[in-house]
Coordinates of N, CA and C and ligand atoms in Angstrom, one line a residue:
X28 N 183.8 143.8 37.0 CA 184.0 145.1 36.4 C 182.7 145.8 36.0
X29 N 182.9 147.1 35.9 CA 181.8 147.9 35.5 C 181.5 148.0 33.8
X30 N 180.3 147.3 33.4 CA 179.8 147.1 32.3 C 178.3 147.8 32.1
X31 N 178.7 149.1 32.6 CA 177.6 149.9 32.3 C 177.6 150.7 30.9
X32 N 176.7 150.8 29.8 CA 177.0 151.4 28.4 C 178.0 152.7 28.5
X33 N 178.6 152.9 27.2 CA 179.6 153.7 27.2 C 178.8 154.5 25.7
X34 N 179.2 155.6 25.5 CA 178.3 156.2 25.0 C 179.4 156.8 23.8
X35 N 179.1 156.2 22.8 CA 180.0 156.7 22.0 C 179.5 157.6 20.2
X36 N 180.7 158.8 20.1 CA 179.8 159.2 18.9 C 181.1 159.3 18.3
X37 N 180.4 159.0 16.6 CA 180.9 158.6 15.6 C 180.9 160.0 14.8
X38 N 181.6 160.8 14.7 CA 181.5 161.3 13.1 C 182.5 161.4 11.9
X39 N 182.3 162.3 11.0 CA 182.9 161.8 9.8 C 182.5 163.0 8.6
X40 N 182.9 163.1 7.6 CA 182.7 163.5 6.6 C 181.3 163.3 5.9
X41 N 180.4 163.5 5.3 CA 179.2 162.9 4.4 C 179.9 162.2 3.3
X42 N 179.7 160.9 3.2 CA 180.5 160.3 2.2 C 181.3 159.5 2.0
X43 N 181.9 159.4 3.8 CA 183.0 158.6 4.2 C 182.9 156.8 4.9
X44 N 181.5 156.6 4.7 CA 181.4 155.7 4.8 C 180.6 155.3 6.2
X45 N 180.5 156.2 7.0 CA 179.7 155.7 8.3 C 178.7 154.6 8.6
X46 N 178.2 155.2 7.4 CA 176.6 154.3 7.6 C 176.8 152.9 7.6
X47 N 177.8 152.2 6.7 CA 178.1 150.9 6.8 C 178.7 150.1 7.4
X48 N 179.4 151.5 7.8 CA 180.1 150.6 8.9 C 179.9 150.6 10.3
X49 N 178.8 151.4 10.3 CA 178.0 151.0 11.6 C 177.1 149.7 11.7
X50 N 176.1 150.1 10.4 CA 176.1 148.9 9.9 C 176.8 147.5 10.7
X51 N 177.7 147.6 10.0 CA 178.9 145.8 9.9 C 178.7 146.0 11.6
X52 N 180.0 147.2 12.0 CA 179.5 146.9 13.6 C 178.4 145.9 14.4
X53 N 177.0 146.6 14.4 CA 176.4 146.4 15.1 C 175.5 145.4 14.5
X54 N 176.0 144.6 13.5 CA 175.6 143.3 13.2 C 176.3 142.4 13.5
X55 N 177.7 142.8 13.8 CA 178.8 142.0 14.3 C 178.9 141.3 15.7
X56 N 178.3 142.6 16.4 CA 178.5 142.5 17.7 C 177.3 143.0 18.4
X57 N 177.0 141.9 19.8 CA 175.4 142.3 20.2 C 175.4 143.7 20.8
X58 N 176.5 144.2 21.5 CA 176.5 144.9 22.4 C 176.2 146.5 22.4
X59 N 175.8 146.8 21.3 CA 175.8 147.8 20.6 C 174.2 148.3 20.1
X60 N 173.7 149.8 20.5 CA 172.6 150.1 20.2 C 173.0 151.5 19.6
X61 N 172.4 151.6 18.4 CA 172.9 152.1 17.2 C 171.1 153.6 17.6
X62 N 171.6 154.8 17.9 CA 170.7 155.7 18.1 C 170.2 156.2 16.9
X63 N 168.4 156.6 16.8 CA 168.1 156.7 15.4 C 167.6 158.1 15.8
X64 N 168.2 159.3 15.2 CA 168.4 160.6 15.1 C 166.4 161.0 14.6
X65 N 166.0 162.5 14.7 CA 165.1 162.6 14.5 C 165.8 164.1 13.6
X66 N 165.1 164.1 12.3 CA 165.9 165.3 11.5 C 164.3 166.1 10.7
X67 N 165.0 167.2 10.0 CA 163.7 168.1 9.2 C 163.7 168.2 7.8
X68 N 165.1 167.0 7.9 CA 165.6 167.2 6.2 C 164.9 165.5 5.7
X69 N 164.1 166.1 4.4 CA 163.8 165.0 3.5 C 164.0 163.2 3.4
X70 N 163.2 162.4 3.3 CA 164.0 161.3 3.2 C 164.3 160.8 2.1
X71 N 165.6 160.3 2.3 CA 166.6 160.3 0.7 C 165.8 158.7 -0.4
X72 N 165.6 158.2 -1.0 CA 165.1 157.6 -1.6 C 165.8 155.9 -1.1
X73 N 164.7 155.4 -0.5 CA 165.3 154.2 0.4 C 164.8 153.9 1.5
X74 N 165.0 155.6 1.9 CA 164.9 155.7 3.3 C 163.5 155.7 3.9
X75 N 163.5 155.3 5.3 CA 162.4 155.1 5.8 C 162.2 155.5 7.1
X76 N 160.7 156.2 7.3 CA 160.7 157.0 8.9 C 160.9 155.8 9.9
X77 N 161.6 156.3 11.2 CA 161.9 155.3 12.1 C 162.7 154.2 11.8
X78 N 163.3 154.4 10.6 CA 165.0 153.4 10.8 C 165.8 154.0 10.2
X79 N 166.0 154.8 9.2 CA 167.5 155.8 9.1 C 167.1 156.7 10.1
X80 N 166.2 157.6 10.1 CA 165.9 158.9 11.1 C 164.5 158.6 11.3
X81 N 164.2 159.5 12.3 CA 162.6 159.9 12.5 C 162.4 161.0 11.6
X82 N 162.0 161.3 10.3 CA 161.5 162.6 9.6 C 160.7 163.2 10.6
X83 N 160.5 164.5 10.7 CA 160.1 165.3 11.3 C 159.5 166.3 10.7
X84 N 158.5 167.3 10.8 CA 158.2 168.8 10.6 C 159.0 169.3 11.2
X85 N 159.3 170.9 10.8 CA 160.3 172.0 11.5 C 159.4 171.9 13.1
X86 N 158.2 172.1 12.9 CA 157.3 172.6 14.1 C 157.6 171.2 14.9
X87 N 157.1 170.0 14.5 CA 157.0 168.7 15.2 C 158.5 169.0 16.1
X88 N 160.0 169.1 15.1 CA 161.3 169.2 15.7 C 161.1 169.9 17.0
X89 N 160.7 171.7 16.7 CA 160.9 172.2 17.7 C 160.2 171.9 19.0
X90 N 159.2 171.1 18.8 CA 158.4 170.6 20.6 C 159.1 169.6 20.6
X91 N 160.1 168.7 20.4 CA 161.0 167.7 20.9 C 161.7 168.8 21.5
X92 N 162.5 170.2 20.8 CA 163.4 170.6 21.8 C 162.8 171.6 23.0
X93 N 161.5 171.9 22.9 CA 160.8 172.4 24.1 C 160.9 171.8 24.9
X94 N 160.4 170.4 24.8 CA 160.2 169.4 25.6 C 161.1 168.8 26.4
X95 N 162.6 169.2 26.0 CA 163.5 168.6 26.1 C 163.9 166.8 26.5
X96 N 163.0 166.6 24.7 CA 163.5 165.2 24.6 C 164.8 165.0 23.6
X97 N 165.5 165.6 23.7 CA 166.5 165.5 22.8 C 167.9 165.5 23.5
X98 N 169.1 165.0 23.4 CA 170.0 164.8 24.2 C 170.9 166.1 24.2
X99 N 171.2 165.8 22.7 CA 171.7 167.2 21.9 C 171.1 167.4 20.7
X100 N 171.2 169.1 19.8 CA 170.6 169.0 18.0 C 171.4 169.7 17.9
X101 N 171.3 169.9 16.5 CA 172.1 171.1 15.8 C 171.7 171.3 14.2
X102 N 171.9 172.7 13.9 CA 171.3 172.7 12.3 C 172.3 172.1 11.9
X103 N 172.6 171.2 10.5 CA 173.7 170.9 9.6 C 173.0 171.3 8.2
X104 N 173.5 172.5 7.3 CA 173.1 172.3 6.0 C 171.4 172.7 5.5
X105 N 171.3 173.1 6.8 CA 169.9 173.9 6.7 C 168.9 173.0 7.3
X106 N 169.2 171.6 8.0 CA 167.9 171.3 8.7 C 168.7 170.7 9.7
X107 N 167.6 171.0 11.2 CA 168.0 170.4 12.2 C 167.8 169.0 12.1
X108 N 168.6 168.4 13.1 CA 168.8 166.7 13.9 C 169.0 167.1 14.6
X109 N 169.0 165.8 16.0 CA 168.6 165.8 17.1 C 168.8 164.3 17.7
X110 N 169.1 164.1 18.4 CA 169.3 162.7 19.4 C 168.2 162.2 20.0
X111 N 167.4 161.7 19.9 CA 166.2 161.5 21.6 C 166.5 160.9 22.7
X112 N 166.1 161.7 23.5 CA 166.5 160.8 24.8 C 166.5 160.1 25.2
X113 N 165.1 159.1 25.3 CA 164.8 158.1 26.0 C 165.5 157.1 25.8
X114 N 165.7 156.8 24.6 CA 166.3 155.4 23.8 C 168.0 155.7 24.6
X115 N 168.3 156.8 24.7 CA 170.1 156.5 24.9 C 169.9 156.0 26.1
X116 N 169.3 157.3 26.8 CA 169.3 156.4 28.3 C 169.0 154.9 28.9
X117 N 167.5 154.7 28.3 CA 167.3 153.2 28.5 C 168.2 152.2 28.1
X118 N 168.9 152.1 27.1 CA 169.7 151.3 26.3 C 171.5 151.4 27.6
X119 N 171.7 152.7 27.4 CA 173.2 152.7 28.8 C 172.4 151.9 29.8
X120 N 171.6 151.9 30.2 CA 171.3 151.3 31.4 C 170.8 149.9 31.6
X121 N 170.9 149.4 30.4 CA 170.6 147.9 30.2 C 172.4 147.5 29.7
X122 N 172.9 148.2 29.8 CA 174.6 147.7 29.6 C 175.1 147.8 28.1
X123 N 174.7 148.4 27.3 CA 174.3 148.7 25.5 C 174.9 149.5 25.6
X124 N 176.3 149.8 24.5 CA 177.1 150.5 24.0 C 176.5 151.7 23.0
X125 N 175.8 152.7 23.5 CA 175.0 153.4 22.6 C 175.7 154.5 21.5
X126 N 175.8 154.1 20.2 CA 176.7 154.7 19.6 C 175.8 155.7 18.8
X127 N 175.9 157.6 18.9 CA 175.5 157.7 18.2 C 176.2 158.8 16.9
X128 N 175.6 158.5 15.5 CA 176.4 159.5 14.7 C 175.5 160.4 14.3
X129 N 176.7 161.5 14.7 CA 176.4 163.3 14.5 C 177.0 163.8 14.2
X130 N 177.3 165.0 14.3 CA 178.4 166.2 13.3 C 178.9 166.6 14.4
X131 N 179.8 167.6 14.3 CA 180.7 168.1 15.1 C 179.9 168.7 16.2
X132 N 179.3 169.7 15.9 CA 178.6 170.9 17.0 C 177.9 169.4 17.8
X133 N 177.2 168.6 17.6 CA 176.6 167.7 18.4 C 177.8 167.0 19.6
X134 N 178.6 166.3 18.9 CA 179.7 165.9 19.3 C 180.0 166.7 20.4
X135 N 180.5 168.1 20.1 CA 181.0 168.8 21.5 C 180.0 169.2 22.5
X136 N 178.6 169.1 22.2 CA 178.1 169.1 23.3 C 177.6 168.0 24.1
X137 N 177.4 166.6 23.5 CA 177.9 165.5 24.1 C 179.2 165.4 25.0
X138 N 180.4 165.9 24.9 CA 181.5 165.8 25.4 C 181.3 166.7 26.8
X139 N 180.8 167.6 26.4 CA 180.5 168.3 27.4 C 179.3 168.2 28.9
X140 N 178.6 167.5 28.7 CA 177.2 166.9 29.2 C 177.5 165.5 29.7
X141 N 178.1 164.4 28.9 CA 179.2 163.2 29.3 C 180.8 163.4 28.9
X142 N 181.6 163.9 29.9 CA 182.6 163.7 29.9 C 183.2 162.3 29.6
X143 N 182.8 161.2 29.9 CA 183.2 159.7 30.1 C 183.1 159.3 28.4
X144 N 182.0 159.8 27.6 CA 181.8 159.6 26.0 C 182.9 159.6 25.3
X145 N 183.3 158.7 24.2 CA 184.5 158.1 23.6 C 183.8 158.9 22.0
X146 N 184.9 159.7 22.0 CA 184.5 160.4 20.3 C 185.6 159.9 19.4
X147 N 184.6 159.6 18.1 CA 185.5 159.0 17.2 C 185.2 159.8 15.8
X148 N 186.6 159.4 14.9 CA 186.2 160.7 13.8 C 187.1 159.6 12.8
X149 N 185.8 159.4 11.8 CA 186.3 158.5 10.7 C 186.7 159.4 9.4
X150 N 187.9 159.3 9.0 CA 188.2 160.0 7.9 C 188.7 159.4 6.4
X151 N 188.3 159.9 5.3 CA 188.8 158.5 4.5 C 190.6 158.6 3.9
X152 N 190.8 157.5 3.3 CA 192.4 157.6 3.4 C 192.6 159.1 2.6
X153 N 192.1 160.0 2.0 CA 192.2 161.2 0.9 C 191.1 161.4 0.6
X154 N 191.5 163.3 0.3 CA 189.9 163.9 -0.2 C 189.5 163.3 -1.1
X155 N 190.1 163.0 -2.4 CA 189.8 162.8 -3.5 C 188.6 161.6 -3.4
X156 N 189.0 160.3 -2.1 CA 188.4 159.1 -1.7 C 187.1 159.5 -1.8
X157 N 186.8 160.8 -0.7 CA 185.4 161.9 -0.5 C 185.1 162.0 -1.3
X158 N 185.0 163.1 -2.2 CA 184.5 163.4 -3.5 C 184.1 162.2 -4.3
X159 N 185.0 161.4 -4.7 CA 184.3 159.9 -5.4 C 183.1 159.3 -4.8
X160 N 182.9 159.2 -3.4 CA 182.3 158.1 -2.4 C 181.4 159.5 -2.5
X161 N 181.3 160.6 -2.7 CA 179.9 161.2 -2.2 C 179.2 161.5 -3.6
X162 N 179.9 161.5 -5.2 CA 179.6 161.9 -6.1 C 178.8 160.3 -6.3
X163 N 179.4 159.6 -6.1 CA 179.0 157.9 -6.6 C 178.1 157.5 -6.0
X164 N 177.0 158.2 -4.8 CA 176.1 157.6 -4.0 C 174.9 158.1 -4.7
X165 N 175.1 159.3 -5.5 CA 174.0 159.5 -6.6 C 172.8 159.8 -6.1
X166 N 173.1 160.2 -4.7 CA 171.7 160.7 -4.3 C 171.3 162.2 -3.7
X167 N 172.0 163.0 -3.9 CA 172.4 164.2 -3.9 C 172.3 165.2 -5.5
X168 N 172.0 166.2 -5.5 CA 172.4 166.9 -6.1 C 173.8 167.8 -6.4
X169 N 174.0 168.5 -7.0 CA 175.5 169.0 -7.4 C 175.5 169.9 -6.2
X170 N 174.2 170.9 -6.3 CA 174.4 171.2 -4.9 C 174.3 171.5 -3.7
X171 N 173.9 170.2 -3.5 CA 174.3 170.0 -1.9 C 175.5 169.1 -1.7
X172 N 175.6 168.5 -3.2 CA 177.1 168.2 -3.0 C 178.2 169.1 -2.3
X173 N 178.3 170.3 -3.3 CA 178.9 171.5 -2.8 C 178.6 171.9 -1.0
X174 N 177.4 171.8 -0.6 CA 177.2 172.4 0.5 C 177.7 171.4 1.5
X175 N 177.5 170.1 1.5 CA 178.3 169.2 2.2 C 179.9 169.0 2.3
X176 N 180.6 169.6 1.2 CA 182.1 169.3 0.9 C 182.3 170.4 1.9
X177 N 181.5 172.1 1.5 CA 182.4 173.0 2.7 C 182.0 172.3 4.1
X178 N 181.0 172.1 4.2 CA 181.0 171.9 5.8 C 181.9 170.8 6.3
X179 N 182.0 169.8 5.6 CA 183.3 169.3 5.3 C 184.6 170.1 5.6
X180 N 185.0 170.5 5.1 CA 185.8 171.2 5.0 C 186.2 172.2 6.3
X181 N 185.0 172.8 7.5 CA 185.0 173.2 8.3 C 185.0 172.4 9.3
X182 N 184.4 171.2 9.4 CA 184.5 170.2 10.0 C 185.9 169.9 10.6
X183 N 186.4 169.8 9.3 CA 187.7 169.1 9.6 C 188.7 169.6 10.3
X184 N 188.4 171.3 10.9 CA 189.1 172.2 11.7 C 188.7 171.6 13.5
X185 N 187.8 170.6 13.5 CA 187.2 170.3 14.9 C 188.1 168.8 15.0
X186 N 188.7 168.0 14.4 CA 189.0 167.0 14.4 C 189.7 166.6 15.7
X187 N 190.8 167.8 16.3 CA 191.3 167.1 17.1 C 190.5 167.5 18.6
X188 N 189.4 167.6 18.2 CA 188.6 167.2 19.4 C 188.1 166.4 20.0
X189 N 188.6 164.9 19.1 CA 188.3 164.0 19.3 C 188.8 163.0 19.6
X190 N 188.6 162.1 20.7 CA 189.5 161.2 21.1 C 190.4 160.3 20.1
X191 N 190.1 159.8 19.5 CA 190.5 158.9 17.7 C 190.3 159.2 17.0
X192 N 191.3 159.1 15.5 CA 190.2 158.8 14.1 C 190.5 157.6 13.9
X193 N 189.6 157.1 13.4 CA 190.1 156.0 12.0 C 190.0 156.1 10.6
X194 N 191.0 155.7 10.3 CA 190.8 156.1 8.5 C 190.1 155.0 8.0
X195 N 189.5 155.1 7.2 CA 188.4 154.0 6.7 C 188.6 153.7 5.1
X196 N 189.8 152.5 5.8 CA 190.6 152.5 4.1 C 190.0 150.8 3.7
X197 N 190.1 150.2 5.1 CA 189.5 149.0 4.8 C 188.4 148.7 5.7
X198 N 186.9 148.8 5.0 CA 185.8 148.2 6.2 C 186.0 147.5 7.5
X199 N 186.4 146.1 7.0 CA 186.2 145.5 8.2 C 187.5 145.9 8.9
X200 N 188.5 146.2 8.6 CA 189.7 146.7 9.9 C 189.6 148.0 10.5
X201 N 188.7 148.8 9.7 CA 187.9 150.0 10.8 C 186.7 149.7 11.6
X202 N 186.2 148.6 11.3 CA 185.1 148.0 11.8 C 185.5 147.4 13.4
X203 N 186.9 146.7 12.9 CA 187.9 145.9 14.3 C 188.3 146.7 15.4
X204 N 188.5 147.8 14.8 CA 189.4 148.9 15.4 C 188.4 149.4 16.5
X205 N 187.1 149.8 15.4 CA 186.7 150.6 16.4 C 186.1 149.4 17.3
X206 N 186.0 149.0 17.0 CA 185.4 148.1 18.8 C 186.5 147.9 19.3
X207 N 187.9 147.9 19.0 CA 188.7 147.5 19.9 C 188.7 149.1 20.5
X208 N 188.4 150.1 20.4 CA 188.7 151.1 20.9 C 187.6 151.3 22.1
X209 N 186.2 150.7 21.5 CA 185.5 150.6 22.9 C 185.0 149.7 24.2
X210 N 185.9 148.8 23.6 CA 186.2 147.8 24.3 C 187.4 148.7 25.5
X211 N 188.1 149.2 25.0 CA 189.5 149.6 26.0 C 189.1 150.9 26.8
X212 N 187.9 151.1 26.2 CA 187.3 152.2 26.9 C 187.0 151.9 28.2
X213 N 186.0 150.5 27.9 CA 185.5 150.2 29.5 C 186.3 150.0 30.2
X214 N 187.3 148.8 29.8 CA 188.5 149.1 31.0 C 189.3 150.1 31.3
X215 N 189.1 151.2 31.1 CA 189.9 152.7 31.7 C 189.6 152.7 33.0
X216 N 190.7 152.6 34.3 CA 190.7 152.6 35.4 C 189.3 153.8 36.0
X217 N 189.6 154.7 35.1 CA 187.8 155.6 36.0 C 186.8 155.2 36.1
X218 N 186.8 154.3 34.6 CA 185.6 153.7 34.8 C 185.1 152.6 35.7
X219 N 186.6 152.2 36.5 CA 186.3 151.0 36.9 C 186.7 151.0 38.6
X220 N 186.5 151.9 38.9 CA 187.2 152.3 40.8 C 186.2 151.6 41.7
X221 N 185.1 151.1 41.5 CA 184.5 150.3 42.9 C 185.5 149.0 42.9
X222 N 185.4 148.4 41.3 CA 185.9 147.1 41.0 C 187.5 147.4 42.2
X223 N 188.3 148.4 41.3 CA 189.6 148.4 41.8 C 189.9 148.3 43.3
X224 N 188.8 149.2 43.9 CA 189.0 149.3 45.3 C 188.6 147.7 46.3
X225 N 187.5 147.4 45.6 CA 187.7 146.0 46.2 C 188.4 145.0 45.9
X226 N 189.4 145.0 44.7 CA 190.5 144.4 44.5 C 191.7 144.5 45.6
X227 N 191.6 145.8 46.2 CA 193.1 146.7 46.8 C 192.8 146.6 48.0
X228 N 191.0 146.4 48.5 CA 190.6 145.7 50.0 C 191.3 143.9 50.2
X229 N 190.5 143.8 49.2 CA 191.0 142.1 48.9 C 192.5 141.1 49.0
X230 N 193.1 142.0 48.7 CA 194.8 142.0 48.5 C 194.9 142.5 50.4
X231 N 194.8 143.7 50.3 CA 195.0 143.9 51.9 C 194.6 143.1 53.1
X232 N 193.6 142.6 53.0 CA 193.2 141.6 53.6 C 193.9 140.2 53.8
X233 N 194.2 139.9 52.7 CA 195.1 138.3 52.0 C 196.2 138.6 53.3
X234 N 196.8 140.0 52.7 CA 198.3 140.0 53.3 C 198.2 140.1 54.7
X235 N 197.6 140.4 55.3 CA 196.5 140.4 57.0 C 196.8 139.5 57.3
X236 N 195.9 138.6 56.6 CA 195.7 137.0 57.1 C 197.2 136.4 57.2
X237 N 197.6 136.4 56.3 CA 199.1 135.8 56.1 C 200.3 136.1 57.1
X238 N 199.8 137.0 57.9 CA 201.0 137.7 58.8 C 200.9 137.1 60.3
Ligands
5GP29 P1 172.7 163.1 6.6 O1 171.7 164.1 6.1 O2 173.8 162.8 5.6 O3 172.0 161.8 7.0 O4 173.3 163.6 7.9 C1 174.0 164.9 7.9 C2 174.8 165.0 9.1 O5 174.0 165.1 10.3 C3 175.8 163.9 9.4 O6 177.1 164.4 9.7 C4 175.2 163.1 10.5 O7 176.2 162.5 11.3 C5 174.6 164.3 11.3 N1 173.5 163.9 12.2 C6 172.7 162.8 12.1 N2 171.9 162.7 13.2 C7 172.3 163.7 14.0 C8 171.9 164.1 15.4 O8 171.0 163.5 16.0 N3 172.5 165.2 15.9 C9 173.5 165.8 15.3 N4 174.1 166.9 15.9 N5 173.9 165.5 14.1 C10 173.3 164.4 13.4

């Protein structure tokens, strides 16, 4: 069968839990290469260039997108992100489930560029869950709290443009889920028509011989 990477994006609310459960994912399971975004917005206290994001200048950002090393970007909230290229591609091509998480506008232009990409939209069991999980991370101010809940909020008008959700009421059974969902991915008969057809040669053949 064909075990060529499948290219999957994650989004979600700010607050809802992504990060860790990408996280668990991709410590769980080898098959998975987890894409590290390049953004213009600050890094949050923790954080570090080249493994949550690549921090960037506005100017540095925009010669990635001259250059067109970026797969897709988009502003969110006043500063652009961005995907890089090279890493998705190399990684699908070594047979690596490249999963990456983005916001909506990214998402649809992924969808659009790879049709074959598996979009997934983690939502938590209730708003209320949101507001707790993003007031409790304490790393934000009140307003950008606010500026993340509307976009939130607008977000959540794009939802059904995406192949799944999962509600992320329990880590590790959204964790299960979602690989069971990209797991079922690879075997979707499109993805898999040389395999099939030499199956349907093979069988034809058998019955040949037998006659
Ligand atoms: P945060 O500032 O909380 O890390 O991320 C803000 C939003 O930007 C999140 O919804 C996150 O998924 C999204 N994001 C992160 N990297 C990218 C990217 O490369 N492209 C796009 N379109 N969105 C991204």
């Amino acid at each position: 069968m064909n075990r060529k990477g499948i290219l999957v994006v994650v989004s979600g609310f700010s607050g809802v839990g992504k990060g860790t459960l990408m996280k668990l994912l991709t410590e769980r399971y080898g098959q998975y290469a987890l894409s590290i975004s390049a953004t213009t917005r600050s890094p949050r206290a923790g954080e570090e260039d080249g493994r949550e994001y690549f921090f960037r200048t506005r100017e540095a950002f925009e010669e990635l997108i001259a250059n067109d090393q970026l797969v897709e970007y988009a502003e969110y909230c006043g500063n652009y992100y961005g995907t890089p290229r090279e890493y998705v591609e190399s990684q699908m091509e070594q047979g690596r489930d490249v999963i990456l998480e983005i916001e909506l506008q990214g998402a649809l232009k992924i969808k659009k560029k790879f049709p074959k990409a598996l979009l997934l939209f983690i939502v938590p069991p209730d708003a209320k869950t949101l507001l707790d999980r993003l007031r409790g991370r304490n790393t934000e101010t009140e307003d950008v709290i606010q500026k993340r809940l509307a976009r939130a909020a607008e977000e959540s008008e794009g939802i059904e443009q995406y192949d799944y959700i999962i509600v992320n009421d329990d880590l590790e059974q959204s964790m299960e889920l979602m690989h069971h969902l990209i797991e079922s991915q690879h075997n979707k008969t499109d993805r898999n028509l040389a395999f099939i057809h030499q199956i349907q040669e093979e069988v034809r053949e058998f019955v040949k011989g037998e006659k």
